Short mmCIF file of N, CA and C in Angstrom, two decimals:
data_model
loop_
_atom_site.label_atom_id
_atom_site.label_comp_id
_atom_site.label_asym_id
_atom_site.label_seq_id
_atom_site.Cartn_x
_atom_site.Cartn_y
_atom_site.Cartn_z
N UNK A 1 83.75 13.41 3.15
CA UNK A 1 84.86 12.54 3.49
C UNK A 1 84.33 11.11 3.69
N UNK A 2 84.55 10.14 2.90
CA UNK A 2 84.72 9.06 3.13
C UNK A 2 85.60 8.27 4.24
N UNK A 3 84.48 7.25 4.85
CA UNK A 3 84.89 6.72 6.07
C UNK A 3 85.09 4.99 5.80
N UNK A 4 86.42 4.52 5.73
CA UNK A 4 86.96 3.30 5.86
C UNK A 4 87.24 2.38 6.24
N UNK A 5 86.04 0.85 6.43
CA UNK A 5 85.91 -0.21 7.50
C UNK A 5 86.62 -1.34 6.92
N UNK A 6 87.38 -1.73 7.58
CA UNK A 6 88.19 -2.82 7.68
C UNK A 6 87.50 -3.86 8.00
N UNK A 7 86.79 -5.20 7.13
CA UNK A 7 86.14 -6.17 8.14
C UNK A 7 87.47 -7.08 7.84
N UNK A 8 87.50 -7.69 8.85
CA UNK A 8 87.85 -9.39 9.17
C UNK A 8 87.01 -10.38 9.82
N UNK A 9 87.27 -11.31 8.98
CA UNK A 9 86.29 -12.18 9.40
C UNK A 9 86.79 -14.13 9.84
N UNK A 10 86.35 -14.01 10.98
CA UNK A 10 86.98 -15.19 11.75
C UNK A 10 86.54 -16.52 11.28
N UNK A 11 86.32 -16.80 10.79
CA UNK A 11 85.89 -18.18 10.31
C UNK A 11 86.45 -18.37 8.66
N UNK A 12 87.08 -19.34 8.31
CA UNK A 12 87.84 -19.49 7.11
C UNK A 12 86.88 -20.85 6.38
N UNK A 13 85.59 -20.78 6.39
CA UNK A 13 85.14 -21.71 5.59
C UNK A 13 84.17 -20.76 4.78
N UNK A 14 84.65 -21.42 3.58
CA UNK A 14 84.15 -20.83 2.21
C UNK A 14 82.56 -20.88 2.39
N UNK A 15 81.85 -21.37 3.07
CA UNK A 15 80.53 -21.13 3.04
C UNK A 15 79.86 -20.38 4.24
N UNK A 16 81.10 -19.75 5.24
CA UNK A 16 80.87 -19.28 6.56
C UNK A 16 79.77 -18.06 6.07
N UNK A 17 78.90 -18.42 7.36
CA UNK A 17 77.73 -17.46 7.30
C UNK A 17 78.21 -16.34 8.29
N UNK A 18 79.78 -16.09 9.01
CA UNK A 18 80.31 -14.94 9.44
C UNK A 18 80.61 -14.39 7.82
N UNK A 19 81.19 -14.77 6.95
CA UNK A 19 81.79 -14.26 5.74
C UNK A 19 80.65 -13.74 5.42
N UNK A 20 79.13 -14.17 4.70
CA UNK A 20 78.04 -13.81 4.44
C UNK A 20 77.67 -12.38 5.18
N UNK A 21 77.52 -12.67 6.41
CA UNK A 21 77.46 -11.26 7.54
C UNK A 21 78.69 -9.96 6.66
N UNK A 22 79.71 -10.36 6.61
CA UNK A 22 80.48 -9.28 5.90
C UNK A 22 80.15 -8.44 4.87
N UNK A 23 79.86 -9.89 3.79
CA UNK A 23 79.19 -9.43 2.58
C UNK A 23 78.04 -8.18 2.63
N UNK A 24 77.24 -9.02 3.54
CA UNK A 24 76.19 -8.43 3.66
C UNK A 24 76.66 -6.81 4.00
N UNK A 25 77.57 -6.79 4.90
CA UNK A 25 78.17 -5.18 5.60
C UNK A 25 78.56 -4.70 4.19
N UNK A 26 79.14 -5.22 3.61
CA UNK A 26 79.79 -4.19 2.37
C UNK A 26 78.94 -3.57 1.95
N UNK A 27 77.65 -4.55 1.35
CA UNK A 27 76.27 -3.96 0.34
C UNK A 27 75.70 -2.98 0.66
N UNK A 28 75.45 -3.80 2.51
CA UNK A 28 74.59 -2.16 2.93
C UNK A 28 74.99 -0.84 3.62
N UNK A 29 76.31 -1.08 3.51
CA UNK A 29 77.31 0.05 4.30
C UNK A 29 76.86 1.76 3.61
N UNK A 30 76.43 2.45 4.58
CA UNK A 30 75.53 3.90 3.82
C UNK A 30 76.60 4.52 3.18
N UNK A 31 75.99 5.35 2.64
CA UNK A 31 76.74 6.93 1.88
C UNK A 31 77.89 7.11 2.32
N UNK A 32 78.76 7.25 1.82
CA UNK A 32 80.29 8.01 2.27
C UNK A 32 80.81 6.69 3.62
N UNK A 33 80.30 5.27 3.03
CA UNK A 33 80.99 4.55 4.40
C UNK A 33 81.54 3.41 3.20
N UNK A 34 82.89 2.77 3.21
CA UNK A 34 83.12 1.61 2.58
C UNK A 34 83.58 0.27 3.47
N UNK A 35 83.03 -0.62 3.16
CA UNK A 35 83.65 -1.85 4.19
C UNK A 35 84.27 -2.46 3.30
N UNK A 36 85.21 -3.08 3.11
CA UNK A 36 86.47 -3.62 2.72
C UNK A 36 87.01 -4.88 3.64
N UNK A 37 86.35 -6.22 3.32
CA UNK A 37 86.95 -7.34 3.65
C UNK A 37 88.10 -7.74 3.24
N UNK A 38 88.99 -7.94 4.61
CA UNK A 38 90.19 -8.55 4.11
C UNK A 38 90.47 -9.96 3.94
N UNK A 39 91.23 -10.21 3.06
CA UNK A 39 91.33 -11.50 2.66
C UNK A 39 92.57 -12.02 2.46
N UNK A 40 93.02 -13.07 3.32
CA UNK A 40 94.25 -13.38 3.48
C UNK A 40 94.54 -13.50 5.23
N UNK A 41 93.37 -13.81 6.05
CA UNK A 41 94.35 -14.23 7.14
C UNK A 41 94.70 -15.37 7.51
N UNK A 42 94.34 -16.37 6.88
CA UNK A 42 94.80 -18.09 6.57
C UNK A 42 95.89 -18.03 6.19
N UNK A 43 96.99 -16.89 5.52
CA UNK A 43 98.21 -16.70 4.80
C UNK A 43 99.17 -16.14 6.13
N UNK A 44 98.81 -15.88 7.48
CA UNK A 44 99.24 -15.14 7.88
C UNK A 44 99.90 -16.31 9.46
N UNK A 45 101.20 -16.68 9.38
CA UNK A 45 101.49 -17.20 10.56
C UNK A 45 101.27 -17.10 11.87
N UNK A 46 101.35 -17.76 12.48
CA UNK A 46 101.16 -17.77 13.91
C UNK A 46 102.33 -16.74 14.72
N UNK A 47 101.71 -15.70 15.33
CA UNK A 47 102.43 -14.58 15.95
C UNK A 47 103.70 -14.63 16.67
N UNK A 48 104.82 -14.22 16.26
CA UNK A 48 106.00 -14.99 16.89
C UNK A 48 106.95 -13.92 17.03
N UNK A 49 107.72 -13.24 18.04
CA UNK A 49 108.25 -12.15 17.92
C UNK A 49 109.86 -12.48 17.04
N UNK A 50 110.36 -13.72 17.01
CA UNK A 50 111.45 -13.74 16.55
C UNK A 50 111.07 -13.43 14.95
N UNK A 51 110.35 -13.34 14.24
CA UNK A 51 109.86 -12.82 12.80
C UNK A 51 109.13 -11.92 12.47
N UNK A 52 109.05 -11.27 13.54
CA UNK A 52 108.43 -9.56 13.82
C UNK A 52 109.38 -8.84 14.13
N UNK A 53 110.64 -8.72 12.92
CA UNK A 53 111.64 -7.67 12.94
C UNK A 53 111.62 -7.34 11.65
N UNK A 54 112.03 -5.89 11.61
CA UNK A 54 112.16 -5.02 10.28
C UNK A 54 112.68 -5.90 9.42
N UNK A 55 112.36 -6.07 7.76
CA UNK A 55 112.66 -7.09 7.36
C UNK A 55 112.39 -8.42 7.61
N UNK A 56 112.04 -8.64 8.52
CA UNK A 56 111.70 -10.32 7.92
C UNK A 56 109.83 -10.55 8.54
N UNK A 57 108.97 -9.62 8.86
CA UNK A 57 107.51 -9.26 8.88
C UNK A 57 107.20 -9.89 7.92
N UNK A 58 106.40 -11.56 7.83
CA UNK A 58 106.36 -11.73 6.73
C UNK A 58 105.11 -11.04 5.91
N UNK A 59 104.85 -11.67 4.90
CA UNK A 59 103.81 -10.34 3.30
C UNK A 59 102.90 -10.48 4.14
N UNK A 60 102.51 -11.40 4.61
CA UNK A 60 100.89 -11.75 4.95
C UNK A 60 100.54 -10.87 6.01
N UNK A 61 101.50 -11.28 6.94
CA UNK A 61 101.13 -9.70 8.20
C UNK A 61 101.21 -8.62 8.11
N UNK A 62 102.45 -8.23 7.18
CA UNK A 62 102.71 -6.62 6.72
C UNK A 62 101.21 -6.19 5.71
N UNK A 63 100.94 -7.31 5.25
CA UNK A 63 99.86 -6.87 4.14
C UNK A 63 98.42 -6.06 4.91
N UNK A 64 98.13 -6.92 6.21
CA UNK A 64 97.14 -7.01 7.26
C UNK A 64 97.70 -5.35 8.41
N UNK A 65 98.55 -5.28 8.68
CA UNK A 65 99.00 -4.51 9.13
C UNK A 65 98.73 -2.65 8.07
N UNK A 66 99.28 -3.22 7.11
CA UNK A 66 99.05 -2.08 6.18
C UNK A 66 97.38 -1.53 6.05
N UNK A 67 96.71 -3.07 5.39
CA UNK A 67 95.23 -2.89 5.40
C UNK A 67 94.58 -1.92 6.85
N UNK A 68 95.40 -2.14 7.95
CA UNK A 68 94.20 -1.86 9.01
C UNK A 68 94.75 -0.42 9.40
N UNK A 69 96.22 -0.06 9.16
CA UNK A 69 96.59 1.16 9.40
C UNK A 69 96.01 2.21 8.34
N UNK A 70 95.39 1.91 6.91
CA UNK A 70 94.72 2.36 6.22
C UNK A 70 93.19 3.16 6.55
N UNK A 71 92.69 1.94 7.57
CA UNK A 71 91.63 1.96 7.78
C UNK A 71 91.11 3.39 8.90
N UNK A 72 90.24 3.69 8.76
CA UNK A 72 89.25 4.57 10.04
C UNK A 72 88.84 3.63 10.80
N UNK A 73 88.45 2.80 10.88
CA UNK A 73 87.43 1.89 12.02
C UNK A 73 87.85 0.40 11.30
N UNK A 74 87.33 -0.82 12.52
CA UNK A 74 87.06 -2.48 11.97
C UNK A 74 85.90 -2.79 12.13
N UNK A 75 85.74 -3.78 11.81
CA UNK A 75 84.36 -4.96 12.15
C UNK A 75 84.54 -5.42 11.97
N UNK A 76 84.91 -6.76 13.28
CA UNK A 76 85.21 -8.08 13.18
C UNK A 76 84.16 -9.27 13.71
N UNK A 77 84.24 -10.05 12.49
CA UNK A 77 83.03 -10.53 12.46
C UNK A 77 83.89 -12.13 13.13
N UNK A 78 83.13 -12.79 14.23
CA UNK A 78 83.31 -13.56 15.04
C UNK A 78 82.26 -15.04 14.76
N UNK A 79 82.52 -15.94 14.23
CA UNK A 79 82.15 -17.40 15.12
C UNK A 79 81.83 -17.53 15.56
N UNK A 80 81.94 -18.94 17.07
CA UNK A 80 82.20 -19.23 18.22
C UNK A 80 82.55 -20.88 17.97
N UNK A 81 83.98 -20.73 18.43
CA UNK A 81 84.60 -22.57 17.96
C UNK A 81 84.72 -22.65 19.32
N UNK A 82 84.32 -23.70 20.02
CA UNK A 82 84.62 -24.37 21.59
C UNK A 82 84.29 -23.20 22.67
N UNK A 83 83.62 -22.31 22.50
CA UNK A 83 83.05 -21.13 23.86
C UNK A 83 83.78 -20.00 23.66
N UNK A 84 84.65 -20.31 22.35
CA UNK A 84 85.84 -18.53 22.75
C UNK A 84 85.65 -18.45 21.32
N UNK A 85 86.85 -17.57 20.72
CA UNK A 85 87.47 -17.04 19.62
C UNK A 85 88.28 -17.88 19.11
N UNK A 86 87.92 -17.75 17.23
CA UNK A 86 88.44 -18.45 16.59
C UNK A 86 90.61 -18.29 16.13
N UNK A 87 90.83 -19.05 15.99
CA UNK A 87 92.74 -18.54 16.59
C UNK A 87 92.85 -17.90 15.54
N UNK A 88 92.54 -17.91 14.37
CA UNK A 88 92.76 -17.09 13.10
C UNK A 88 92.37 -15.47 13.30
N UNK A 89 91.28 -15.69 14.16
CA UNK A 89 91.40 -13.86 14.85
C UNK A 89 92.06 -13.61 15.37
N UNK A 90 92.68 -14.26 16.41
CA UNK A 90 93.39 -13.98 17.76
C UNK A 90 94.44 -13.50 17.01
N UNK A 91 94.84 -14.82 16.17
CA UNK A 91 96.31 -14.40 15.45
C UNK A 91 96.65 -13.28 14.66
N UNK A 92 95.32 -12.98 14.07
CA UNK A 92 95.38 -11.17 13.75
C UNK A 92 95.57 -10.45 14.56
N UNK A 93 95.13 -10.08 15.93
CA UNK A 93 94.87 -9.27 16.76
C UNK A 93 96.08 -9.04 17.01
N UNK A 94 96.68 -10.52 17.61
CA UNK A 94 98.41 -10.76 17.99
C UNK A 94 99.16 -9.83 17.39
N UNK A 95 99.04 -10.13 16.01
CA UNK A 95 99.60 -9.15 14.74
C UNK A 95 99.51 -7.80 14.58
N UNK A 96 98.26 -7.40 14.85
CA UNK A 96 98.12 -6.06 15.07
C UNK A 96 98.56 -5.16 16.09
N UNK A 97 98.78 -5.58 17.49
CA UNK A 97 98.71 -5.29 18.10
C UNK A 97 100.29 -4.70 18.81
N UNK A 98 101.28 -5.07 17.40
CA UNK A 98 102.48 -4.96 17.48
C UNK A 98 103.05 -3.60 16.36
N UNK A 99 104.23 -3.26 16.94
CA UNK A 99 104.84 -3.26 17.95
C UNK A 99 103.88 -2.62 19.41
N UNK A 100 104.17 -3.07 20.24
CA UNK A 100 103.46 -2.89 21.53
C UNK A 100 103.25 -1.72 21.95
N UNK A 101 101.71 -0.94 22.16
CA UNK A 101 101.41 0.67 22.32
C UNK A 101 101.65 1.64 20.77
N UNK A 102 101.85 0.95 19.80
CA UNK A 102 101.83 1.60 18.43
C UNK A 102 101.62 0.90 17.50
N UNK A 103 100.80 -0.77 17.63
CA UNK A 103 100.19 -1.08 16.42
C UNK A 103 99.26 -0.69 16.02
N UNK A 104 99.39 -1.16 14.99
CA UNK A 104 98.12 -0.58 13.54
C UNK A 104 96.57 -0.37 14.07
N UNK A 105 96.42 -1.44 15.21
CA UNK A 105 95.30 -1.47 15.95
C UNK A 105 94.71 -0.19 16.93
N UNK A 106 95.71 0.39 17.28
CA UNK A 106 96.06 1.14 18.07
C UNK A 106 95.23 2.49 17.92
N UNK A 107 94.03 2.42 18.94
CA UNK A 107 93.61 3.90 18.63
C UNK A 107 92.04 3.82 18.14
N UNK A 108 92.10 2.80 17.20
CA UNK A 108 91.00 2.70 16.32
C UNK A 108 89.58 2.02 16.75
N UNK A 109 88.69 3.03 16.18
CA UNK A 109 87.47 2.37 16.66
C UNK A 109 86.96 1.10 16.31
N UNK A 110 86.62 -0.18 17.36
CA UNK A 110 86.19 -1.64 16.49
C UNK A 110 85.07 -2.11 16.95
N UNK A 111 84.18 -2.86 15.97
CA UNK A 111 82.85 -2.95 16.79
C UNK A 111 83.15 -4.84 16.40
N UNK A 112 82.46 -5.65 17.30
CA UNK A 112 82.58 -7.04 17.03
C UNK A 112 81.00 -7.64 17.22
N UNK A 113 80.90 -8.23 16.15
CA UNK A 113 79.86 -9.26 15.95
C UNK A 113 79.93 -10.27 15.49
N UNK A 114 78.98 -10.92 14.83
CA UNK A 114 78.99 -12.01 14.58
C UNK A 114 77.63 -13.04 14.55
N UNK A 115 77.81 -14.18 13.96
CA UNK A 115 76.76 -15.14 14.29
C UNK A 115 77.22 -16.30 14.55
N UNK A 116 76.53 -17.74 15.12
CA UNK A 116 76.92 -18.72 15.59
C UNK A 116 76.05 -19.51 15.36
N UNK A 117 75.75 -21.13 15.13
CA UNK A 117 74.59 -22.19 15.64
C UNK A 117 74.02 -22.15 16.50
N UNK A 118 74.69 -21.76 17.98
CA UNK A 118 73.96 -21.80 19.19
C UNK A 118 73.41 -21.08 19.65
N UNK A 119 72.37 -21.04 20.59
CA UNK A 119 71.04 -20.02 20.90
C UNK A 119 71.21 -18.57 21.52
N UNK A 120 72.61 -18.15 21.88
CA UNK A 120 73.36 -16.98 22.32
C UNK A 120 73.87 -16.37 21.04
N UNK A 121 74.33 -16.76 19.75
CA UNK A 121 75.14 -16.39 18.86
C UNK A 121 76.57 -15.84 18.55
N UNK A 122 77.05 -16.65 19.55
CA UNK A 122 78.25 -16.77 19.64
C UNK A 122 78.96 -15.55 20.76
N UNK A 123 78.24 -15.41 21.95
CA UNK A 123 78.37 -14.08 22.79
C UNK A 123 79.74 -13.99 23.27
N UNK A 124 79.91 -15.58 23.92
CA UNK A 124 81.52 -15.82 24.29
C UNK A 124 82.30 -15.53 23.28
N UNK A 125 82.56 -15.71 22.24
CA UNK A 125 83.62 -15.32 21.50
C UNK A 125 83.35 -13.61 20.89
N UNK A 126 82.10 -13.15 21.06
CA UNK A 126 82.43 -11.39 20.73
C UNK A 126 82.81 -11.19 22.01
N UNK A 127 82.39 -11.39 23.18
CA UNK A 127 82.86 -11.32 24.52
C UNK A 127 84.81 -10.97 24.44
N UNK A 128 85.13 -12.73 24.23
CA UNK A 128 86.52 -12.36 23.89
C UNK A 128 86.86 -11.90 23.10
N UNK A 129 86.79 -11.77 22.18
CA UNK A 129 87.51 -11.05 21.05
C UNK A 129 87.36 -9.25 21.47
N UNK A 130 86.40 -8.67 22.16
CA UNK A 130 86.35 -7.56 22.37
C UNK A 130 87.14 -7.48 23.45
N UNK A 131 87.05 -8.22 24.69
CA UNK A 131 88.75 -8.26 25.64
C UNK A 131 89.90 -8.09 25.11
N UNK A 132 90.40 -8.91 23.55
CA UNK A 132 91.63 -9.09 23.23
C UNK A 132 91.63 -8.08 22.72
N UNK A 133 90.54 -7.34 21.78
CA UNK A 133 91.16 -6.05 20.71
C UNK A 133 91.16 -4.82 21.72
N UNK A 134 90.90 -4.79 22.98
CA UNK A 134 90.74 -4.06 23.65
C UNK A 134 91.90 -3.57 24.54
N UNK A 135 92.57 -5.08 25.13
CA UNK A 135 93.95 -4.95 25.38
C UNK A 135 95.46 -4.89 24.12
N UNK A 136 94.89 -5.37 23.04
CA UNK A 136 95.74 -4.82 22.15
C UNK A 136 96.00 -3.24 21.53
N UNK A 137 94.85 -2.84 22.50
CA UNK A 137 95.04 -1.00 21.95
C UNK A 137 93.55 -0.69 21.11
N UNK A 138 93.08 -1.61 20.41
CA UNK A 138 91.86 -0.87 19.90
C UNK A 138 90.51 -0.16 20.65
N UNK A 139 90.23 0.74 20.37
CA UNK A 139 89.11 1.59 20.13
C UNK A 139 87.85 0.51 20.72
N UNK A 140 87.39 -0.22 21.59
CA UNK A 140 86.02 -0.94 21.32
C UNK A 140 84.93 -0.78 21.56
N UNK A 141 83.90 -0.69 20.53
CA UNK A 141 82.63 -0.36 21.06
C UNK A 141 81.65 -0.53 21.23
N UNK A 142 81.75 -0.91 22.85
CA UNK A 142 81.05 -1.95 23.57
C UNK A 142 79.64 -2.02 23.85
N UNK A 143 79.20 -1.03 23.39
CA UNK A 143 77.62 -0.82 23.09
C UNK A 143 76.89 -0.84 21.63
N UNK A 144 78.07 -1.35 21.02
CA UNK A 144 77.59 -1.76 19.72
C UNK A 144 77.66 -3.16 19.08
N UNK A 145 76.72 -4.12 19.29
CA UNK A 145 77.09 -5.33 19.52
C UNK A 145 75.74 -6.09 18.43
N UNK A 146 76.18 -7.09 17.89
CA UNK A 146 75.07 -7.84 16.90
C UNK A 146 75.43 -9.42 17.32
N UNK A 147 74.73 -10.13 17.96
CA UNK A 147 75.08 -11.66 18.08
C UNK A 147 74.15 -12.38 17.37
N UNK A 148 73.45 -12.94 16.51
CA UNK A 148 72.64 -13.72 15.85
C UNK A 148 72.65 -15.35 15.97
N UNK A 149 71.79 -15.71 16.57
CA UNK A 149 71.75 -17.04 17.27
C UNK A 149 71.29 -18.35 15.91
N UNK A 150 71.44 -19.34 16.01
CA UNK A 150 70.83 -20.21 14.83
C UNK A 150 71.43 -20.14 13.38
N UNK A 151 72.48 -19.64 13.34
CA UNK A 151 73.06 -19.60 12.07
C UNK A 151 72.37 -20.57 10.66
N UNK A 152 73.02 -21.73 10.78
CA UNK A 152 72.42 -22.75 10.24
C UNK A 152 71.37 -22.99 9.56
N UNK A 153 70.15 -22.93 10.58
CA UNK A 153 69.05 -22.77 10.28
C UNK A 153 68.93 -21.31 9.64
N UNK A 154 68.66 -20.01 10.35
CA UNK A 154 68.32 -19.05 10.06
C UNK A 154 69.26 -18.77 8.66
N UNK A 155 70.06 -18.95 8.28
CA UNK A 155 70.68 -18.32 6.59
C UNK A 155 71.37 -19.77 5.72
N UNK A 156 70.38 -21.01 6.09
CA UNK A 156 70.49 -22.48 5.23
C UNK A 156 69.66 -21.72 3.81
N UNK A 157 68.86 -20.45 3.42
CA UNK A 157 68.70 -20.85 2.41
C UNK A 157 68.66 -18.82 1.89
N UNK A 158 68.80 -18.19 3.04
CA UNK A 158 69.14 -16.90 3.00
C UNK A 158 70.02 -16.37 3.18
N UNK A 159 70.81 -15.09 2.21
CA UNK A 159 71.62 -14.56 3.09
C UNK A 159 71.55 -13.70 3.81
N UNK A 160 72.21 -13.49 4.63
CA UNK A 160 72.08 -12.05 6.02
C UNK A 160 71.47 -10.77 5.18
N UNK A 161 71.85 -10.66 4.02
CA UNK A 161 72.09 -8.92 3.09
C UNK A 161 70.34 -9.21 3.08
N UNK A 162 70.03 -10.53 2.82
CA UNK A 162 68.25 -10.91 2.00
C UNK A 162 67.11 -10.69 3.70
N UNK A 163 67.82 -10.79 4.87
CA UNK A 163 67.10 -11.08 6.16
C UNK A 163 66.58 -9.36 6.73
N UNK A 164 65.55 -9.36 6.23
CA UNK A 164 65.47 -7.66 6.71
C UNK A 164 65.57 -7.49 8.42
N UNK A 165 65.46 -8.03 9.12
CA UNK A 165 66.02 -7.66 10.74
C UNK A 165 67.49 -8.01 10.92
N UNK A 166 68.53 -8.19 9.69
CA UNK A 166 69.71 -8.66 9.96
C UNK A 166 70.21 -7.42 9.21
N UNK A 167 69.82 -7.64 8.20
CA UNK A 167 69.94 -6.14 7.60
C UNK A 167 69.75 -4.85 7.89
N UNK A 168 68.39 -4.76 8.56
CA UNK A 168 68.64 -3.27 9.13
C UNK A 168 69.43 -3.34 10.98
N UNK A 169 69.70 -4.29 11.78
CA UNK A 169 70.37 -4.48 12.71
C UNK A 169 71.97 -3.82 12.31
N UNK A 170 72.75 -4.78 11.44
CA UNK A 170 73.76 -4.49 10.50
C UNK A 170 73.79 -3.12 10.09
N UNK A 171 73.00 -2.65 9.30
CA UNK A 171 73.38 -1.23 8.70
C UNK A 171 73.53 -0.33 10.03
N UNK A 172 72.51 -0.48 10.95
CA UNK A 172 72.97 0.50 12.40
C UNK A 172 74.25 0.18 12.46
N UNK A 173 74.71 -0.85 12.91
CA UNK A 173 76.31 -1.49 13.41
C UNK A 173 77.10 -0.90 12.64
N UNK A 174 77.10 -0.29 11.46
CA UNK A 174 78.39 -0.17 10.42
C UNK A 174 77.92 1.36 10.48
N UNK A 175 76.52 2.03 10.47
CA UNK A 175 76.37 3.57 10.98
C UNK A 175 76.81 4.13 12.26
N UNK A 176 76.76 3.15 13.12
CA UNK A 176 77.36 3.33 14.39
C UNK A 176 79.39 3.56 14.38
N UNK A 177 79.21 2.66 14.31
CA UNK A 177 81.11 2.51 13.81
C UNK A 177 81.69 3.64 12.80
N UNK A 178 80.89 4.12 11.76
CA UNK A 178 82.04 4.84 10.84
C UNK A 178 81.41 6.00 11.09
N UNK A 179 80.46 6.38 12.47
CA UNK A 179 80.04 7.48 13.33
C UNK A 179 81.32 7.45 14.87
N UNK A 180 81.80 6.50 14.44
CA UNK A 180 82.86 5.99 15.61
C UNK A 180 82.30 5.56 17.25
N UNK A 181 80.72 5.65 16.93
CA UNK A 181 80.08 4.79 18.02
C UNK A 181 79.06 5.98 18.56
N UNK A 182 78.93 6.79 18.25
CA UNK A 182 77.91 7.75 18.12
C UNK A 182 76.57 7.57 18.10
N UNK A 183 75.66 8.03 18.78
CA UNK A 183 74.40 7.17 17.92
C UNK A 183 73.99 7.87 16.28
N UNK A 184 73.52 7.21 15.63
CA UNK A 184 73.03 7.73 14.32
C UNK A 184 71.73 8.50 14.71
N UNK A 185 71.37 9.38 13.41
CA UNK A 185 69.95 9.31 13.65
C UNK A 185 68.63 8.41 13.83
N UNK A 186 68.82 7.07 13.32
CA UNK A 186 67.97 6.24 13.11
C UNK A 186 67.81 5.59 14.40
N UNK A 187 68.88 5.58 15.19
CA UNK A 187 69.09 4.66 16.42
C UNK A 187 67.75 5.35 17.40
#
């Protein structure tokens, strides 16, 4: 049986080294595990209950909604813009997290990482973002955690998939998760 990871990824710049981190999850995601980045949450409005009724859900959230109710597990890959979470996550989470006690989120195991410029790697914002998916109903698992400090520098000329301590860090994180937080054998 194949096991199905949902990444999202918080940072919307085409050269984001969170996006890279994803990449990297897809390549090395083991045997019988698929990660599946979604794409499209820049398409997806700002969370508003008067347009969160049957029929008028617009594509972009129903699309995101569908994607994650599909899914076995997430990995959401985190930033850090101003000490917290980037709003393009939040605004997923928002999204998911509806209707209230039965969104898509609901239930499911999520592990949050990420990388950042600064010498913590962005802790405050997996910090929050694991508060928010946590009170939105998800699954979180809080002993499964990757923060990578120095972005910038550390993947200006590598990517994460090419960094063998990012890489084998990563492949635990995504063995851990589509183990639903289990330890692996390798751990």
């Amino acid at each position: 049986m194949s096991v199905r990871i949902l990444a999202l990824v918080g940072s919307l710049r085409s050269g984001s080294h969170n996006r890279q981190l994803a990449e990297a999850a897809v390549k090395l995601a083991p045997e019988g595990t698929e990660v599946e980045i979604f794409d499209g949450l820049a398409d997806i409005p700002f969370y508003n209950e008067d347009i969160d009724v049957e029929g008028s859900v617009p594509a972009a959230a129903a699309r995101l909604r569908e994607a994650t109710a599909g899914a076995d597990a997430l990995i959401l890959f985190t930033p850090e813009y101003n000490g917290t979470i980037p709003a393009v996550l939040k605004n997923a989470i928002d999204w998911l997290s509806r209707p209230y006690g039965s969104g898509a989120l609901s239930g499911k195991p999520v592990a949050v990482v990420g990388t950042a410029f600064g010498q913590y790697g962005g802790v405050w914002a997996q910090d929050e973002t694991r508060k928010a998916v946590g009170i939105a109903g998800g699954k979180v698992l809080e002993d499964v955690k990757l923060a990578i400090p120095g972005s910038m520098t550390r993947f200006a000329e590598t990517h994460p998939a090419d960094d063998a301590e990012v890489a084998a860090q990563l492949t635990e994180v995504v063995a851990r998760l589509a183990g639903g937080g289990t330890e692996t054998a390798a751990a």
